[in-house]
Coordinates of C-alpha atoms in Angstrom, one line a residue:
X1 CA 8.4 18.5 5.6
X2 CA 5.9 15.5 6.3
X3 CA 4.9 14.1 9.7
X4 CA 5.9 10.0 9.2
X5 CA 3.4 7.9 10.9
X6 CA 4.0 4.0 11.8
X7 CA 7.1 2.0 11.3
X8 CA 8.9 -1.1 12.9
X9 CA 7.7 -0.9 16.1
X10 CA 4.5 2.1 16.2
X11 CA 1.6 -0.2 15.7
X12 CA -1.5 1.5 14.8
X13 CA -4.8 0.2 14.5
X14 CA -8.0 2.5 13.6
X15 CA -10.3 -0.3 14.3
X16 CA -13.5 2.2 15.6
X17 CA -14.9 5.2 14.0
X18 CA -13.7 6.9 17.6
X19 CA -10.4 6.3 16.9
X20 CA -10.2 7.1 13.1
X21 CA -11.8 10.4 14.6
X22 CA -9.2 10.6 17.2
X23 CA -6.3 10.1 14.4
X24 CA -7.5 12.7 11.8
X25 CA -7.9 15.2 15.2
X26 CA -4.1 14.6 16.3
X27 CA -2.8 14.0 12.8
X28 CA -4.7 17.8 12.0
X29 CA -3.0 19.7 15.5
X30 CA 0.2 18.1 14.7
X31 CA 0.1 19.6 11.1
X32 CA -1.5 22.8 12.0
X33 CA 1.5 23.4 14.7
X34 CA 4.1 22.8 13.3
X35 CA 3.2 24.1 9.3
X36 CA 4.1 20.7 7.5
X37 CA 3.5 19.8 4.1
X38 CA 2.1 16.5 4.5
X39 CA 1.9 12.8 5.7
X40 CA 3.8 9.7 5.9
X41 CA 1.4 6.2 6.5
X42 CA 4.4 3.5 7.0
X43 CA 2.0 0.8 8.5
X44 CA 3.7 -2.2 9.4
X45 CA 3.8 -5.1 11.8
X46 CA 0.0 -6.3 12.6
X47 CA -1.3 -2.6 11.8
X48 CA -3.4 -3.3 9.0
X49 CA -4.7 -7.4 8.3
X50 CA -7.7 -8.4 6.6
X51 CA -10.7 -10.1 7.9
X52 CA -11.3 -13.8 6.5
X53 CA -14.5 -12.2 5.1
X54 CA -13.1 -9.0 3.2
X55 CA -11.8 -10.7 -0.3
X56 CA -12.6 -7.4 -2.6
X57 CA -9.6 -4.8 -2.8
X58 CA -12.5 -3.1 -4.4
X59 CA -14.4 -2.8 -1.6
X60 CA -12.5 -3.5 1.0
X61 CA -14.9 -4.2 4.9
X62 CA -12.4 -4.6 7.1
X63 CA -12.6 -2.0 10.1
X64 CA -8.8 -0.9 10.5
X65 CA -8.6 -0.7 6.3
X66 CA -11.8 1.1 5.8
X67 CA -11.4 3.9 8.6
X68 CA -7.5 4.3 7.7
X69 CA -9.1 5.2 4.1
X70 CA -11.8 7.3 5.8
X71 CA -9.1 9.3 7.6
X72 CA -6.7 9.6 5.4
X73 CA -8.9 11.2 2.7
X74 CA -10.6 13.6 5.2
X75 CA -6.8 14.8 5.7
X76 CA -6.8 15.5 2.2
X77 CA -9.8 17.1 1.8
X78 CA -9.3 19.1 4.6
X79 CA -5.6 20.4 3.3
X80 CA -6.2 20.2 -0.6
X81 CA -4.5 19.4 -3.7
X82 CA -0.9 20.6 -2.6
X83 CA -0.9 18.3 0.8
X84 CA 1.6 15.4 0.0
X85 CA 0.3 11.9 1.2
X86 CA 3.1 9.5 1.1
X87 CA 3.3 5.2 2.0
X88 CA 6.1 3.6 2.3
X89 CA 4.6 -0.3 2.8
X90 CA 6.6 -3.5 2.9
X91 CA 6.4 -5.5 0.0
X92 CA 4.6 -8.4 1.9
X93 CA 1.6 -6.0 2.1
X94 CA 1.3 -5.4 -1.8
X95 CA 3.3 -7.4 -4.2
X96 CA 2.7 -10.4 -2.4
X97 CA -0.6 -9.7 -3.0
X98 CA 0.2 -11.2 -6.4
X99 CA 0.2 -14.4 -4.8
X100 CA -1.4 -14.5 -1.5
X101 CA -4.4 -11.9 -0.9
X102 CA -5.7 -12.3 2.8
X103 CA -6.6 -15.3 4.9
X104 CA -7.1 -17.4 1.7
X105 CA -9.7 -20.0 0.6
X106 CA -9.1 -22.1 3.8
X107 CA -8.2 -19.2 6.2
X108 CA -4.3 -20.9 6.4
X109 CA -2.5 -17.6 4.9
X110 CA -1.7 -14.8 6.5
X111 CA -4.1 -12.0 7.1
X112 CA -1.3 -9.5 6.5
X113 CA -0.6 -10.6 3.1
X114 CA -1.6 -7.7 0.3
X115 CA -3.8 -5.8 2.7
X116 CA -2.4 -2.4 1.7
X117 CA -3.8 -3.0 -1.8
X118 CA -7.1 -1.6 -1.0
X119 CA -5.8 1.6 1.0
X120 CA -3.5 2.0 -2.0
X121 CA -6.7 1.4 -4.8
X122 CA -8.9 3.8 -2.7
X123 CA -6.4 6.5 -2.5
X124 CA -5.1 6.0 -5.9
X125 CA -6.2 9.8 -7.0
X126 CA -4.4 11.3 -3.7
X127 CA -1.1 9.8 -3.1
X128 CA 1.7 11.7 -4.1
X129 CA 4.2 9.3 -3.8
X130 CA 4.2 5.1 -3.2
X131 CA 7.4 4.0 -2.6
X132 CA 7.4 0.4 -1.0
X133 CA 10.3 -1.1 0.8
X134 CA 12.7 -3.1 -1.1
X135 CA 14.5 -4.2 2.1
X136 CA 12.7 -6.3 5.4
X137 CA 11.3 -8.2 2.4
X138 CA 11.6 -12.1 1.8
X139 CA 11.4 -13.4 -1.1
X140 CA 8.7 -12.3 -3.9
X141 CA 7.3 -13.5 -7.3
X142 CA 7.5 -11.4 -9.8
X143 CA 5.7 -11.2 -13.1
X144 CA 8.0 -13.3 -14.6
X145 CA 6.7 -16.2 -12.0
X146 CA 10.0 -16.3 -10.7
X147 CA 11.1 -15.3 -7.1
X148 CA 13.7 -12.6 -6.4
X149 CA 15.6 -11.9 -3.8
X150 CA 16.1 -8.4 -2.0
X151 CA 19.6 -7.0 -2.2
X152 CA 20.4 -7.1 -5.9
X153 CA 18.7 -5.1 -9.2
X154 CA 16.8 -7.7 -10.2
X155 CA 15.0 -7.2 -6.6
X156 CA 14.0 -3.9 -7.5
X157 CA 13.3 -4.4 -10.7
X158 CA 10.8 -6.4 -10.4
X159 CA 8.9 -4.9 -7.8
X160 CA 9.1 -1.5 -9.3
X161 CA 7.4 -3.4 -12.6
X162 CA 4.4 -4.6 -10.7
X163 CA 3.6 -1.2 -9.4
X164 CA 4.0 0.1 -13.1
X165 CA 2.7 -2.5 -15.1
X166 CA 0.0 -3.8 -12.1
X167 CA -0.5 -7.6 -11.4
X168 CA -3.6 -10.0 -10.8
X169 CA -4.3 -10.6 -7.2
X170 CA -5.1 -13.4 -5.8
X171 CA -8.7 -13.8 -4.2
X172 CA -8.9 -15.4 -1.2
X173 CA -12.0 -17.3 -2.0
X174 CA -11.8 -18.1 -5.6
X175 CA -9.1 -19.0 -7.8
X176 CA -9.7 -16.6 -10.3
X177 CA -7.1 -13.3 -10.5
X178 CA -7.9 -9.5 -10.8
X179 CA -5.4 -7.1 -12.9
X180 CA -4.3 -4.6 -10.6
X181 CA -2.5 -0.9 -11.0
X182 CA -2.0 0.6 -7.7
X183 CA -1.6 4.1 -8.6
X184 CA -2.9 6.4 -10.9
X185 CA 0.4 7.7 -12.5
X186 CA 3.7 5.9 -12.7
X187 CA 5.2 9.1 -11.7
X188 CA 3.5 8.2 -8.3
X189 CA 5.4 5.2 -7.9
X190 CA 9.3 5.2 -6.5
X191 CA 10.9 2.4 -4.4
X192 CA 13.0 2.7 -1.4
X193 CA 16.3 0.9 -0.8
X194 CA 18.4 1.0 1.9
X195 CA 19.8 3.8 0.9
X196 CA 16.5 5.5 0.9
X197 CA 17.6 6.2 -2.4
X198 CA 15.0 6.8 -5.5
X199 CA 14.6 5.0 -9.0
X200 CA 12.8 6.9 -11.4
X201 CA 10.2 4.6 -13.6
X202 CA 10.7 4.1 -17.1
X203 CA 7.8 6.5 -19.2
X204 CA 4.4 4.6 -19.4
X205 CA 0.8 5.4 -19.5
X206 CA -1.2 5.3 -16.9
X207 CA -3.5 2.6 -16.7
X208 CA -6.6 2.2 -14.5
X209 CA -7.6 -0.7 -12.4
X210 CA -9.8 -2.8 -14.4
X211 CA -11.5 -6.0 -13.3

């Protein structure tokens, strides 16, 4: 049993050490009261946005990304290997990474866009299970350069191959691309539908995240 943090309408920004500190403290009681097994991070909305200045997934700067990673992995740490960390993110906050990656090169785009990428790189080793929303979606390229439509296979599909396979993001300052593999093991990767129904991956290796 997991404790499921976010959705449509919780809003949650760790923008200060303070409240990062704050999190992990309530995250930990709420745990330790009721004996569950793990956690849920389903972000949405304006929780997590990148500044105009933070264009490496790598290395992300931004204050709300880099304390959610901070806290997140000093949950980990502090319940060990068998603690399940889950995310369920919307695809506009990782596929569309593919295409848009923060603010852009003339500040236009929308913060939002790809800024689970880096919580998702950093915590590549720990998650347990990625399984990105295949529904409140628009329309998103897939690796075919071709936009698909949520609501039929081919939707699926093609998300659940750029989690597998990875894809180059787009740098907000350059116009150069990065290949990207969000998790370590395609086991790790599931989608949701709106059935909240599982697909499992095809076998492949797992392959890092290379520059």
């Amino acid at each position: 049993m997991l404790i499921s943090i976010g959705g449509a309408n919780g809003q949650v920004q760790l923008t200060t050490t303070a409240a990062r500190d704050t999190f992990v403290s309530s995250v930990s009681n709420i745990i330790d009261t009721y004996g569950l097994d793990g956690l849920d991070i389903d972000f949405e909305g304006h929780s997590l946005s990148l500044d105009t200045s933070d264009t490496n997934f790598r290395s992300p700067t931004t204050p709300v990304v880099v304390n959610l990673i901070s806290a997140l992995k000093t949950l980990k740490a502090k319940y060990g290997s068998k603690f399940v960390l889950s995310m369920a993110p919307e695809t506009f906050f990782v596929q569309m990474g593919y295409q848009f990656y923060g603010t852009g090169k003339f500040g236009g785009q929308d913060p939002r866009c790809g800024a689970y990428l880096p919580v998702i790189y950093a915590l590549r080793d720990d998650l347990t299970l990625l399984h990105v929303q295949d529904y409140n979606s628009g329309p998103i390229m897939g690796l075919d350069n071709q936009y698909h439509t949520m609501g039929g296979a081919d939707f699926h599909i093609a998300m659940t191959d750029m989690l597998l396979t990875g894809f180059p993001w787009r740098a907000t300052r350059t116009t150069c691309s990065r290949r990207c593999v969000p998790t370590r093991s395609p086991s790790a990767c599931r989608r949701r539908s709106t059935r909240a129904t599982a697909m499992s991956p095809r076998p492949r290796s797992p392959r890092p995240w290379t520059a």
